[in-house]
Coordinates of C-alpha atoms in Angstrom, one line a residue:
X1 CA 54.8 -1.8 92.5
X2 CA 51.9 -1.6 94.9
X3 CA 53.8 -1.2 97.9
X4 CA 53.8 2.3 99.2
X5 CA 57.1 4.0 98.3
X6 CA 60.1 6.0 100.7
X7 CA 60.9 8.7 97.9
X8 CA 64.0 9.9 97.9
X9 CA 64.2 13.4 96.3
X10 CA 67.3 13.9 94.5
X11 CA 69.1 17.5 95.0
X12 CA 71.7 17.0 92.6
X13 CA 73.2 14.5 95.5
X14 CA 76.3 12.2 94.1
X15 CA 74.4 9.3 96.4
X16 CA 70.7 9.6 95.6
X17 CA 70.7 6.0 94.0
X18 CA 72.8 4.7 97.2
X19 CA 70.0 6.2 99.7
X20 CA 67.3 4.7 97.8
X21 CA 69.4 1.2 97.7
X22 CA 70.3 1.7 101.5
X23 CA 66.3 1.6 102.3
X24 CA 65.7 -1.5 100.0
X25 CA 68.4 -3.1 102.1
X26 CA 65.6 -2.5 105.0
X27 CA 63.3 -4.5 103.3
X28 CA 61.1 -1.0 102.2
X29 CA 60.2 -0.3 98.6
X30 CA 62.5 3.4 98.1
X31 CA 61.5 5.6 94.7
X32 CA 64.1 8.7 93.6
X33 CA 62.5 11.5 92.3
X34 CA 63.6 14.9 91.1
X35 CA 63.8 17.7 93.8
X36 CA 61.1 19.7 90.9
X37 CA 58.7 17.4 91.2
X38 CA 56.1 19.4 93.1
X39 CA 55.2 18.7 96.1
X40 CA 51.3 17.8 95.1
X41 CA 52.7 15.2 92.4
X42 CA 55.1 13.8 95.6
X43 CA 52.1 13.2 97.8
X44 CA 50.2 12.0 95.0
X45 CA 52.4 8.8 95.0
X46 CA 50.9 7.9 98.3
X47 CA 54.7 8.2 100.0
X48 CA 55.2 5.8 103.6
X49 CA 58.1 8.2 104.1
X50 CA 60.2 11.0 102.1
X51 CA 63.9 11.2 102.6
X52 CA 65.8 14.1 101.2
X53 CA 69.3 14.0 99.8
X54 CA 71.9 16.0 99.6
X55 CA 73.2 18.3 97.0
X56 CA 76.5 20.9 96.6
X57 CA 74.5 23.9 96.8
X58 CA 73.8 26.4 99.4
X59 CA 70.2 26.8 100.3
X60 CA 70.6 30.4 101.1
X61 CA 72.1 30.8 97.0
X62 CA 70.4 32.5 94.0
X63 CA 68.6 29.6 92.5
X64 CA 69.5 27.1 95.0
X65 CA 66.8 24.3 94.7
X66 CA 64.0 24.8 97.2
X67 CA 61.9 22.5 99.6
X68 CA 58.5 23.2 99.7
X69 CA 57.2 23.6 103.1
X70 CA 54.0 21.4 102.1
X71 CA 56.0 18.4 101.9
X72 CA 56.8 19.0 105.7
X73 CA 53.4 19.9 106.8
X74 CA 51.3 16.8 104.9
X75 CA 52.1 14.5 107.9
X76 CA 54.5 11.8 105.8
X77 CA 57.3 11.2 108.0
X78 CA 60.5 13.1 106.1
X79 CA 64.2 12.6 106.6
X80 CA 66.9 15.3 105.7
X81 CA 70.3 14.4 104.8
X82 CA 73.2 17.0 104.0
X83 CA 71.7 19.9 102.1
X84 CA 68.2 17.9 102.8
X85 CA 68.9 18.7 106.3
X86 CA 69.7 22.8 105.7
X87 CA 66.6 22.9 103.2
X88 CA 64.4 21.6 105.7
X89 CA 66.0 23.7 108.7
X90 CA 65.7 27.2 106.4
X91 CA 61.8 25.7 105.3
X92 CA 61.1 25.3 109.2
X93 CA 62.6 28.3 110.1
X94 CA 65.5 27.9 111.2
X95 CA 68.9 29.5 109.8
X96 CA 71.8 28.8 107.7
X97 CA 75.2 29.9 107.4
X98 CA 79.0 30.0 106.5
X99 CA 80.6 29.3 109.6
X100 CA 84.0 28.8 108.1
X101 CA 83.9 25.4 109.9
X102 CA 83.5 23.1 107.1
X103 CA 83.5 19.2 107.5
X104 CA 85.0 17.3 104.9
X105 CA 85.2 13.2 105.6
X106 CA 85.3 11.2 108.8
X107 CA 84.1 13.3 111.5
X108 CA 83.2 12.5 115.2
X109 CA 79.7 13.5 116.4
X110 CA 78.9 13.9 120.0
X111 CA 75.1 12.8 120.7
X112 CA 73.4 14.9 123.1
X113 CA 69.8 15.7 124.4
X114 CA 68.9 12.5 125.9
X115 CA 66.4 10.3 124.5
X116 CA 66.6 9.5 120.7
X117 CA 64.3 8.1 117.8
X118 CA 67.7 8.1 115.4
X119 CA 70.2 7.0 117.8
X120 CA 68.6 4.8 120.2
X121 CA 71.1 1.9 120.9
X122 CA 74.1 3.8 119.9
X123 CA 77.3 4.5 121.3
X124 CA 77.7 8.8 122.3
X125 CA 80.3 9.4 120.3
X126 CA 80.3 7.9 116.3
X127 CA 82.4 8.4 113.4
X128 CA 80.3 9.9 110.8
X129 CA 80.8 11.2 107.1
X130 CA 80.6 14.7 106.2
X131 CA 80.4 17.1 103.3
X132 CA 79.3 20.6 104.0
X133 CA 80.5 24.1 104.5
X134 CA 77.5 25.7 105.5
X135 CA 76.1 24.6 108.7
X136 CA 72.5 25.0 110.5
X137 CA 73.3 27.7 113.2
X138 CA 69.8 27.9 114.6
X139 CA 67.4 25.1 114.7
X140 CA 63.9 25.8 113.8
X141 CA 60.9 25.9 116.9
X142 CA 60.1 22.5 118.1
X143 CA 62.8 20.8 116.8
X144 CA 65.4 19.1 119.6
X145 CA 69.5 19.1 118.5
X146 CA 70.4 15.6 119.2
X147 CA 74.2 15.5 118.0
X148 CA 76.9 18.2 117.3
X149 CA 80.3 18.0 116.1
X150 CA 83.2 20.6 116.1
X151 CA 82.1 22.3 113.1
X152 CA 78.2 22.0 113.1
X153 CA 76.6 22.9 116.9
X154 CA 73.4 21.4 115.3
X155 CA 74.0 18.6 113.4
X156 CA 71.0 16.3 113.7
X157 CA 68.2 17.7 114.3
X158 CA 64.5 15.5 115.0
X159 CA 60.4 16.2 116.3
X160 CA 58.8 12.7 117.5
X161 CA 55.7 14.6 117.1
X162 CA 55.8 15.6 113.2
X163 CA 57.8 12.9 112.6
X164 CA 60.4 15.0 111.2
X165 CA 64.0 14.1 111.5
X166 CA 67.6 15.0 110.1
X167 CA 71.4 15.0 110.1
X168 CA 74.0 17.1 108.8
X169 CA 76.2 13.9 107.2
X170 CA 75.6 11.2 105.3
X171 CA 74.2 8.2 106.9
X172 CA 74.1 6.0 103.5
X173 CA 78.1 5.8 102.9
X174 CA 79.3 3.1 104.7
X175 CA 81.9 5.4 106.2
X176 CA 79.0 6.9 108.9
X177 CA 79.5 3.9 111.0
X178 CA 76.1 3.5 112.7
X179 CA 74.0 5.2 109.4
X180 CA 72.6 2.2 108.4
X181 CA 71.2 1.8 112.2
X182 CA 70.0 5.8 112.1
X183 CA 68.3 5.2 108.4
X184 CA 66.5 1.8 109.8
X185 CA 65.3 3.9 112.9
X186 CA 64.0 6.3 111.0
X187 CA 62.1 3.6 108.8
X188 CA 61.0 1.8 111.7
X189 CA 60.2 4.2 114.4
X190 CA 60.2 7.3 113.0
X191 CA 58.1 6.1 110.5
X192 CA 56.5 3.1 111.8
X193 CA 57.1 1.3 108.4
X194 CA 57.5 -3.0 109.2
X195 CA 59.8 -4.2 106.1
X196 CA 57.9 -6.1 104.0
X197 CA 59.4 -5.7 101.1
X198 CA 60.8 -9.2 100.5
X199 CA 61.5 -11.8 97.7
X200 CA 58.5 -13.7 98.3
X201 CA 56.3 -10.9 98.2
X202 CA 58.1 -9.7 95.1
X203 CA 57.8 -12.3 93.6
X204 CA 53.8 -12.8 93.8
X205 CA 53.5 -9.1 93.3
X206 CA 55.7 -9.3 89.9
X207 CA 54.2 -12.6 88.3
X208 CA 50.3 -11.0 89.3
X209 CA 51.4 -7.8 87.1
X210 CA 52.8 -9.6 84.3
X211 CA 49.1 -12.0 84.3
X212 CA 47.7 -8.7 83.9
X213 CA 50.0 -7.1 81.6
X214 CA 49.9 -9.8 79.3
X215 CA 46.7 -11.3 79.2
X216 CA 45.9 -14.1 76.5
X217 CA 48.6 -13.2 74.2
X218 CA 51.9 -14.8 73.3
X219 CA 55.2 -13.2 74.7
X220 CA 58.3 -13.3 73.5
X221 CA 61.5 -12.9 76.2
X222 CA 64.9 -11.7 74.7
X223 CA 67.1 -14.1 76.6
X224 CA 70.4 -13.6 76.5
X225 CA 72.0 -16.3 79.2
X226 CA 72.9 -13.7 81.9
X227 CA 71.2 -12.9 85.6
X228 CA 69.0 -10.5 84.3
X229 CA 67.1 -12.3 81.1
X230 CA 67.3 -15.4 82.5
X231 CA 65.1 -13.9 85.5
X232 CA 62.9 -12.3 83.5
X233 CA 62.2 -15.6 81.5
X234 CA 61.6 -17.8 84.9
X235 CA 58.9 -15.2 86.3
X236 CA 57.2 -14.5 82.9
X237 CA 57.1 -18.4 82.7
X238 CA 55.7 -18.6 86.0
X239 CA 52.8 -16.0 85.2
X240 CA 51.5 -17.0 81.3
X241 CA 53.3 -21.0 80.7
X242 CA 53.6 -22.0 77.4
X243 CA 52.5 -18.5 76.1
X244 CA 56.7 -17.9 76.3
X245 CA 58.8 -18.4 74.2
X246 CA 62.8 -17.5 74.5
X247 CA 64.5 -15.6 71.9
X248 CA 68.4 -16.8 71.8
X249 CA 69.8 -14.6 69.4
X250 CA 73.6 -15.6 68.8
X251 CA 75.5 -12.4 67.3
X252 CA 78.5 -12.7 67.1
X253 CA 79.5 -10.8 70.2
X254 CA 79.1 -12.9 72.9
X255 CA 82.2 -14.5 75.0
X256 CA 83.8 -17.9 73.9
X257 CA 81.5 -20.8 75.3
X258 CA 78.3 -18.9 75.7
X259 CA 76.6 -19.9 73.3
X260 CA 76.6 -23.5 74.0
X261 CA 75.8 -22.7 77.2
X262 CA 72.7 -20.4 76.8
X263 CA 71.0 -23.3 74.8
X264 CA 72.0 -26.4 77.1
X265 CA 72.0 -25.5 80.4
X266 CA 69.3 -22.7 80.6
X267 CA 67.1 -24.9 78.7
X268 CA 67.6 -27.9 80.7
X269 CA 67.1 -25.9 84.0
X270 CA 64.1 -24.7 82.7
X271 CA 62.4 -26.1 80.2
X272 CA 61.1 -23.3 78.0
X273 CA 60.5 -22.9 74.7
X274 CA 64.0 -21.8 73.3
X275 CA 64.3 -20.7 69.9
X276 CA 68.0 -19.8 68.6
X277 CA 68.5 -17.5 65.7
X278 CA 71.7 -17.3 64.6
X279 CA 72.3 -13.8 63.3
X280 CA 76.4 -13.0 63.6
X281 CA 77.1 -11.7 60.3
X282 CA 74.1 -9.3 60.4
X283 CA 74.9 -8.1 63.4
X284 CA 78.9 -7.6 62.7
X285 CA 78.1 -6.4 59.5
X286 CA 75.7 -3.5 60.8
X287 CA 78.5 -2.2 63.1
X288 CA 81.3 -2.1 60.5
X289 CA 82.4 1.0 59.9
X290 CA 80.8 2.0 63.7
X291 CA 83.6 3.7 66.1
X292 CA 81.2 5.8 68.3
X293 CA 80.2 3.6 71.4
X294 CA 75.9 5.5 71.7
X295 CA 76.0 4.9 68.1
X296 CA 76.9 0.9 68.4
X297 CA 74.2 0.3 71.3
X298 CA 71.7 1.8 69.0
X299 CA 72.4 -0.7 66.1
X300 CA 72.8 -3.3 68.6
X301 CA 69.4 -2.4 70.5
X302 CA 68.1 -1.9 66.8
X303 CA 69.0 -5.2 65.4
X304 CA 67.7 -6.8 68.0
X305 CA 64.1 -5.5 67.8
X306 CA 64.3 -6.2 63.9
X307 CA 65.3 -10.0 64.8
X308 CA 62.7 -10.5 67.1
X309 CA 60.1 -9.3 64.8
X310 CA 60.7 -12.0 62.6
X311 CA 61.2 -14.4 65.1
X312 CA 57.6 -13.7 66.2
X313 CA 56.3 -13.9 62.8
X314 CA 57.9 -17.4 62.5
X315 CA 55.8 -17.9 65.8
X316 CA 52.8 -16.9 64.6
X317 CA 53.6 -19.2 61.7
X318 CA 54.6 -22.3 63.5
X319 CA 51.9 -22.5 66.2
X320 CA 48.2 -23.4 64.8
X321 CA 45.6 -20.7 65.9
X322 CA 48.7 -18.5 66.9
X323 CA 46.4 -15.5 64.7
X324 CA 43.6 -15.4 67.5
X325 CA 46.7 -15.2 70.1
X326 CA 49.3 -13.2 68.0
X327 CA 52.4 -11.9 69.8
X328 CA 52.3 -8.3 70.8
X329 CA 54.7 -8.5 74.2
X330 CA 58.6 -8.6 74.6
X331 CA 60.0 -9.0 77.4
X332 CA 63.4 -7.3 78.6
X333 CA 65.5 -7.9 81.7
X334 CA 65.4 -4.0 82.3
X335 CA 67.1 -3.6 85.9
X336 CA 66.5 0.1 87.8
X337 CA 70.9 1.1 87.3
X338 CA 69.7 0.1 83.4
X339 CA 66.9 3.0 84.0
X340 CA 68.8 5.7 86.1
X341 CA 72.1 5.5 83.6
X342 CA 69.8 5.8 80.5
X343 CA 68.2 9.0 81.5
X344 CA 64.8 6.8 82.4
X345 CA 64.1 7.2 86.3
X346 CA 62.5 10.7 87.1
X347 CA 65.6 13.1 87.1
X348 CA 68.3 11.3 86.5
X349 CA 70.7 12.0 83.8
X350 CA 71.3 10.5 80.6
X351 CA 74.8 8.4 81.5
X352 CA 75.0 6.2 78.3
X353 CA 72.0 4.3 76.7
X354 CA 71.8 0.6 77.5
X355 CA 70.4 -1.3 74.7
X356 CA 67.3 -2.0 75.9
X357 CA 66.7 1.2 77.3
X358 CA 67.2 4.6 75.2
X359 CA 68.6 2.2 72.4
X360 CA 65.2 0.7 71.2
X361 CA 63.6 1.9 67.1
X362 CA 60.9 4.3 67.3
X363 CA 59.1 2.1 65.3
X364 CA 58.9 -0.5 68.0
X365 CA 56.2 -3.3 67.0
X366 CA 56.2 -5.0 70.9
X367 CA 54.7 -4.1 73.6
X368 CA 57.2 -4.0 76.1
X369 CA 57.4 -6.2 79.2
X370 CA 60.0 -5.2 82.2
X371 CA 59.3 -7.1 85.2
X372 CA 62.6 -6.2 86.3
X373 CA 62.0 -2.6 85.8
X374 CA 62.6 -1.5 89.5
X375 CA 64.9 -3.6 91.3
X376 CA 68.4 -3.6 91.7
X377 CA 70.9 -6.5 91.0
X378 CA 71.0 -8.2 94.3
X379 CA 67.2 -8.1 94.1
X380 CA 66.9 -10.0 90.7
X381 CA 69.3 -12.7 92.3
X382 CA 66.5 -13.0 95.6
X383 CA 63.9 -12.9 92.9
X384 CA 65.8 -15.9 90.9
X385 CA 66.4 -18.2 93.8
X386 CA 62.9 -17.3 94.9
X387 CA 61.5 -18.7 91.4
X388 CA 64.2 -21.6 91.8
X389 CA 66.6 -20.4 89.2
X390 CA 69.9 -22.7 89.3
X391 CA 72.4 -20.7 91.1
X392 CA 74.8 -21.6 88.5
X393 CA 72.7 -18.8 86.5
X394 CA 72.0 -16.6 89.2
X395 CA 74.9 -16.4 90.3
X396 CA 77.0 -15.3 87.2
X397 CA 78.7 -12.3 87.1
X398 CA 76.6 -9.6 84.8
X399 CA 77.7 -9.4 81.1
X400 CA 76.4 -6.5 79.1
X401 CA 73.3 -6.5 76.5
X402 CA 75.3 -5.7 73.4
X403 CA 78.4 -8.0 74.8
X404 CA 81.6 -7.4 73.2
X405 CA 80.2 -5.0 71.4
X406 CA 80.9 -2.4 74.0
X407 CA 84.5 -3.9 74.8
X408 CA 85.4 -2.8 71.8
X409 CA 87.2 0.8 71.7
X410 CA 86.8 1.2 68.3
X411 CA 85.0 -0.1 65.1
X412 CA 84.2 -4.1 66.2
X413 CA 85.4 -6.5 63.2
X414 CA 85.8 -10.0 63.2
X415 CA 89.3 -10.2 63.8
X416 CA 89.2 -8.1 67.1
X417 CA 86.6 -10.4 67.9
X418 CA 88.4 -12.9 68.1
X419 CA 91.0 -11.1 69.7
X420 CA 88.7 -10.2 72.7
X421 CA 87.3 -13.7 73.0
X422 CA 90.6 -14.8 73.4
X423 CA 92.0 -12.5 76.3
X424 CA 88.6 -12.7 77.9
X425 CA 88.6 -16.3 77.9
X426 CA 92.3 -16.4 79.9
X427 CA 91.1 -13.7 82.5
X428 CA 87.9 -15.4 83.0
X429 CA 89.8 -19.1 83.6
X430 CA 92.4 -17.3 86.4
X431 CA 90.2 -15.4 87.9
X432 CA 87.8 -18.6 88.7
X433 CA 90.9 -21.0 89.4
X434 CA 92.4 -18.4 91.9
X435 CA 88.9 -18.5 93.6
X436 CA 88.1 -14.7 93.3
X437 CA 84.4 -15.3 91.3
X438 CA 82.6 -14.1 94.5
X439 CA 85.1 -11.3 95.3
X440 CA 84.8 -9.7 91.8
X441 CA 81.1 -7.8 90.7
X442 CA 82.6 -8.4 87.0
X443 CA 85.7 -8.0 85.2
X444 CA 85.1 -6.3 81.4
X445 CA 88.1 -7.4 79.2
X446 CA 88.4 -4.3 77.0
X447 CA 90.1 -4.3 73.6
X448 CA 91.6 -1.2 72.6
X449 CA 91.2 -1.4 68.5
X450 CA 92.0 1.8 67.8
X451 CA 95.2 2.3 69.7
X452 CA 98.5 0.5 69.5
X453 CA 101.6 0.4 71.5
X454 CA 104.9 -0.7 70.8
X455 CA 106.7 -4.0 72.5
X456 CA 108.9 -6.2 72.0
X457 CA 108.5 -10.1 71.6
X458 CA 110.9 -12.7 70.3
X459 CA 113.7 -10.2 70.2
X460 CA 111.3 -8.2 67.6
X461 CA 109.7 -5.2 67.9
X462 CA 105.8 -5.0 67.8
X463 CA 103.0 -3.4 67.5
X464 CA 100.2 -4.5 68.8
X465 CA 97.0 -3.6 71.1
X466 CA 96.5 -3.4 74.5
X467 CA 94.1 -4.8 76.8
X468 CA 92.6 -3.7 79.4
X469 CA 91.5 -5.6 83.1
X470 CA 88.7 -4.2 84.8
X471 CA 87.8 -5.8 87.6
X472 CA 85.5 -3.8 90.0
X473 CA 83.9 -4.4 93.5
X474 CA 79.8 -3.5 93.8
X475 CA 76.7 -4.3 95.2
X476 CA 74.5 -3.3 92.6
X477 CA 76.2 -1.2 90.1
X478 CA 75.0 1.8 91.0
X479 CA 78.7 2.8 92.6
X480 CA 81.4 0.3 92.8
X481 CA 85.3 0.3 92.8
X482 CA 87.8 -1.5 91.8
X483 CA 88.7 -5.2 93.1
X484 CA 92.5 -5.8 94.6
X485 CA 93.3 -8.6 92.7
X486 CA 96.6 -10.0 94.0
X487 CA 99.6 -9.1 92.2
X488 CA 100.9 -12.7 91.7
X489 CA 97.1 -13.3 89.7
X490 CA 97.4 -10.6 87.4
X491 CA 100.8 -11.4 86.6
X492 CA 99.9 -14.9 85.5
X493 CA 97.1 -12.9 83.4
X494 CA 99.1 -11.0 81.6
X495 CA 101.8 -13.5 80.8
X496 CA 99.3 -16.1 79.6
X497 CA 97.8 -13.0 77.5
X498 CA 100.7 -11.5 75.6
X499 CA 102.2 -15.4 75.1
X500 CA 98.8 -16.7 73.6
X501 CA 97.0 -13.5 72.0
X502 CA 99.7 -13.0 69.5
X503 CA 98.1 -9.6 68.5
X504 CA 98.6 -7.8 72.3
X505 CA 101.8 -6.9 73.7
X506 CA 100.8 -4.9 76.5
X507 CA 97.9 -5.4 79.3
X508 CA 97.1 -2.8 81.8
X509 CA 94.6 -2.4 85.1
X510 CA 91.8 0.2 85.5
X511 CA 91.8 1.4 88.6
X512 CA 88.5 3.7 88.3
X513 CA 86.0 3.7 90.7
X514 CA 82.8 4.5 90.3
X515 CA 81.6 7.6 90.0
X516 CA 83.5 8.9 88.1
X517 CA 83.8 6.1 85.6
X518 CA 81.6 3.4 84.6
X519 CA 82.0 0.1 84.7
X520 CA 82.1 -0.4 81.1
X521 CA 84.2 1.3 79.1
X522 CA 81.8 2.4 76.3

């Protein structure tokens, strides 16, 4: 992207991904970074702003990780939240201490001082979300306290003048009920930033890089019928024409129905070149055997790659003069969660590899293309109805890469397959007829093939496999929690389940939010 970025530096906060999500929802192009990135390589980005999280250390501890004072004194506007408050209080001067006041949840902060760059057009006293121990006892020189609380005497702190601003909670949880408000006036008047970062602009950016990236040659999008893919393939479209083609590879692991779908109505929406290679037994076969869930992406991003590489060669094959244009670029509908979970965003930790990211042969042949790269889910969609994607397609709820593949808690075979297709297709059908499509993020249908449970059905004893419902509530993925289906729906689930799946007696809810699970199970 071109547009100057807010970094967010990450101290080891739970919510860094939420802050940096909370300023695209101010129309501003946001950036995580690691807290030991120095300061030079920070400024070297060209940053519009700097906002700095929080963390569960104490900036006074052994090893603690430290702000640089250069970040503060380079003239970027900066923002400190939670421990990115303390750090900047302790880097300023100022002092920090166990007060044996901790803060823990909904608090009430008290605005004071007067006039306020943070809080104009709030109410005096707010309901605000705190997490701390230590607390800044003694605001640095030049800086005026604009809000306390019972446990922190300074807990926002802000200088108009050096453009340097924080608070002691956290303004990005929806629990801080004005911190949306604070975070925008920081963006807007604290930093004078205008929000231009919109679908339209986007958009024009995204399809000018791809021009660029791409050139002359041919490209070949993996399209797999979901948000993401299908996205990809409508801007790539846009940018290079009939140098796409689509890559619909069927196998074996994808939900009853979808198949028919991905090559009628994506095609007829869109008129690409769509080529279908039908690969189910190669696929199935390469995971027999296959119990550990890193292990299965890895075949699954694997066998990908190697059926693309022949589908280009049939390209190259099919298409007269195709040598003085050969393929060399694939193109992925890489998201940023896809990035941050995989170990891929600058300090982030390796969460599980998706299949396009972390999960891709060393020996890769494409170029890779990842329009997508950056944005969140919500921003794909504004990028898809932007480009005039159906809503029909941008509206679906997501469906992993390697599919059912990943549903699978255990070896994937044929016969659980089928016995996943099955369930899923009876949770998909009540969910829709009870009109809870737009409530729900997603609901994974997980088999569990390796564990059985005892029942009884038809006056018999049984043993079969459970199934699990997780339906879960999110914006982008990033956090989410799970969706209060009513009782009366998941009963109807469960009875249509066990009556029509003959191989599950048992069906059970996840009710996991996220952190600390995932949204998949594997």
């Amino acid at each position: 992207m071109t547009a100057r970025p807010v970094l967010v530096v990450d101290f080891g906060a739970q919510y860094a991904q939420l802050i940096a999500r909370r300023v695209r929802e101010a129309k501003e192009f946001s950036e995580v970074v690691p807290h030991t990135m120095s300061a030079a390589d920070m400024l070297a980005k060209d940053p519009a702003a700097i906002i700095l999280s929080g963390g569960p250390a104490s900036v006074y501890a052994s090893g603690a990780p430290a702000l640089d004072p250069a970040l503060l004194e380079a003239g970027v506007p900066v923002f400190g939240m939670c421990y990115g408050f303390q750090a900047m209080a302790q880097a300023l001067g100022g002092k920090v201490e166990r007060t044996g006041l901790s803060e823990y949840g909904s608090t009430q902060a008290t605005l004071i001082g007067g006039s306020s760059t943070l809080f104009r057009g709030q109410p005096r006293e707010q309901s605000v979300w705190m997490s701390h121990a230590d607390a800044v006892t003694d605001a640095p020189s030049g800086m005026k306290v604009t809000a306390s609380t019972g446990g922190a005497t300074v807990a926002a702190f802000e200088d108009d003048e050096r453009r340097l601003y924080g608070v002691q909670w956290h303004p990005e949880v929806v629990h801080s009920t004005f911190g949306q408000r604070v975070l925008e006036n920081f963006l807007r008047h604290g930093a004078g930033l205008t929000g231009e970062w919109t679908a339209a602009n986007v958009v024009e950016e995204l399809v000018q890089g791809v021009r660029e990236q791409v050139g002359e040659s041919r490209v070949l999008c993996a399209l797999s019928g979901g948000v993401d893919s299908s996205v990809a393939a409508a801007l790539v479209q846009q940018a290079v024409g009939d140098q796409l083609t689509c890559v619909f590879v069927d196998h074996g692991l994808l939900r009853q129905g979808e198949a028919t779908q991905v090559e009628q109505d994506f095609v007829a929406a869109t008129g690409v070149d769509l080529v279908v290679v039908e690969a189910r037994d190669r696929f199935v076969g390469a995971l027999a055997g296959v119990s550990d869930p890193e292990e299965k992406r890895k075949i699954i991003g694997r066998e990908f790659i190697r059926v693309f590489e022949q589908a280009a060669r049939d390209i190259v094959g099919a298409h007269e003069g195709a040598d003085d244009h050969p393929v060399e670029f694939l193109v992925q509908g890489t998201l940023y969660p896809d990035v941050v979970e995989s170990g891929g965003g600058e300090g982030a930790a390796n969460i599980k590899s998706h299949h396009n990211v972390g999960g891709l042969p060393d020996d890769l042949q494409f170029k890779l293309v990842e329009p997508l790269r950056l944005l969140f889910k919500d921003e794909v969609r504004a990028v898809g109805r932007e480009l005039g994607v159906p809503e029909g397609i941008v509206a679906r709820q997501p469906f992993p890469g390697p599919g059912l593949g990943i549903r699978i808690v255990g070896e994937v075979t044929p016969e659980r397959l089928a016995i996943l297709r099955a369930a899923d297709r009876i949770v998909r059908h009540e969910l829709t007829a009870a009109g809870l499509d737009e409530t729900i993020w997603q609901c994974p249908v997980v088999l569990l093939g390796d564990v059985r449970s005892v029942g009884v059905q038809g006056d018999g004893r049984t043993y079969g496999h459970p199934i699990v419902l997780r339906p879960v509530s999110s914006e982008d993925a990033m956090t989410a929690d799970w969706t209060r289906v009513p009782y009366d729906v998941l009963a109807k689930i469960s009875n249509r389940i066990t009556n029509e799946v003959p191989e599950v007696n048992r069906v059970v809810l996840d009710v996991t939010s996220k952190p600390p699970g995932t949204i998949e199970w594997e």
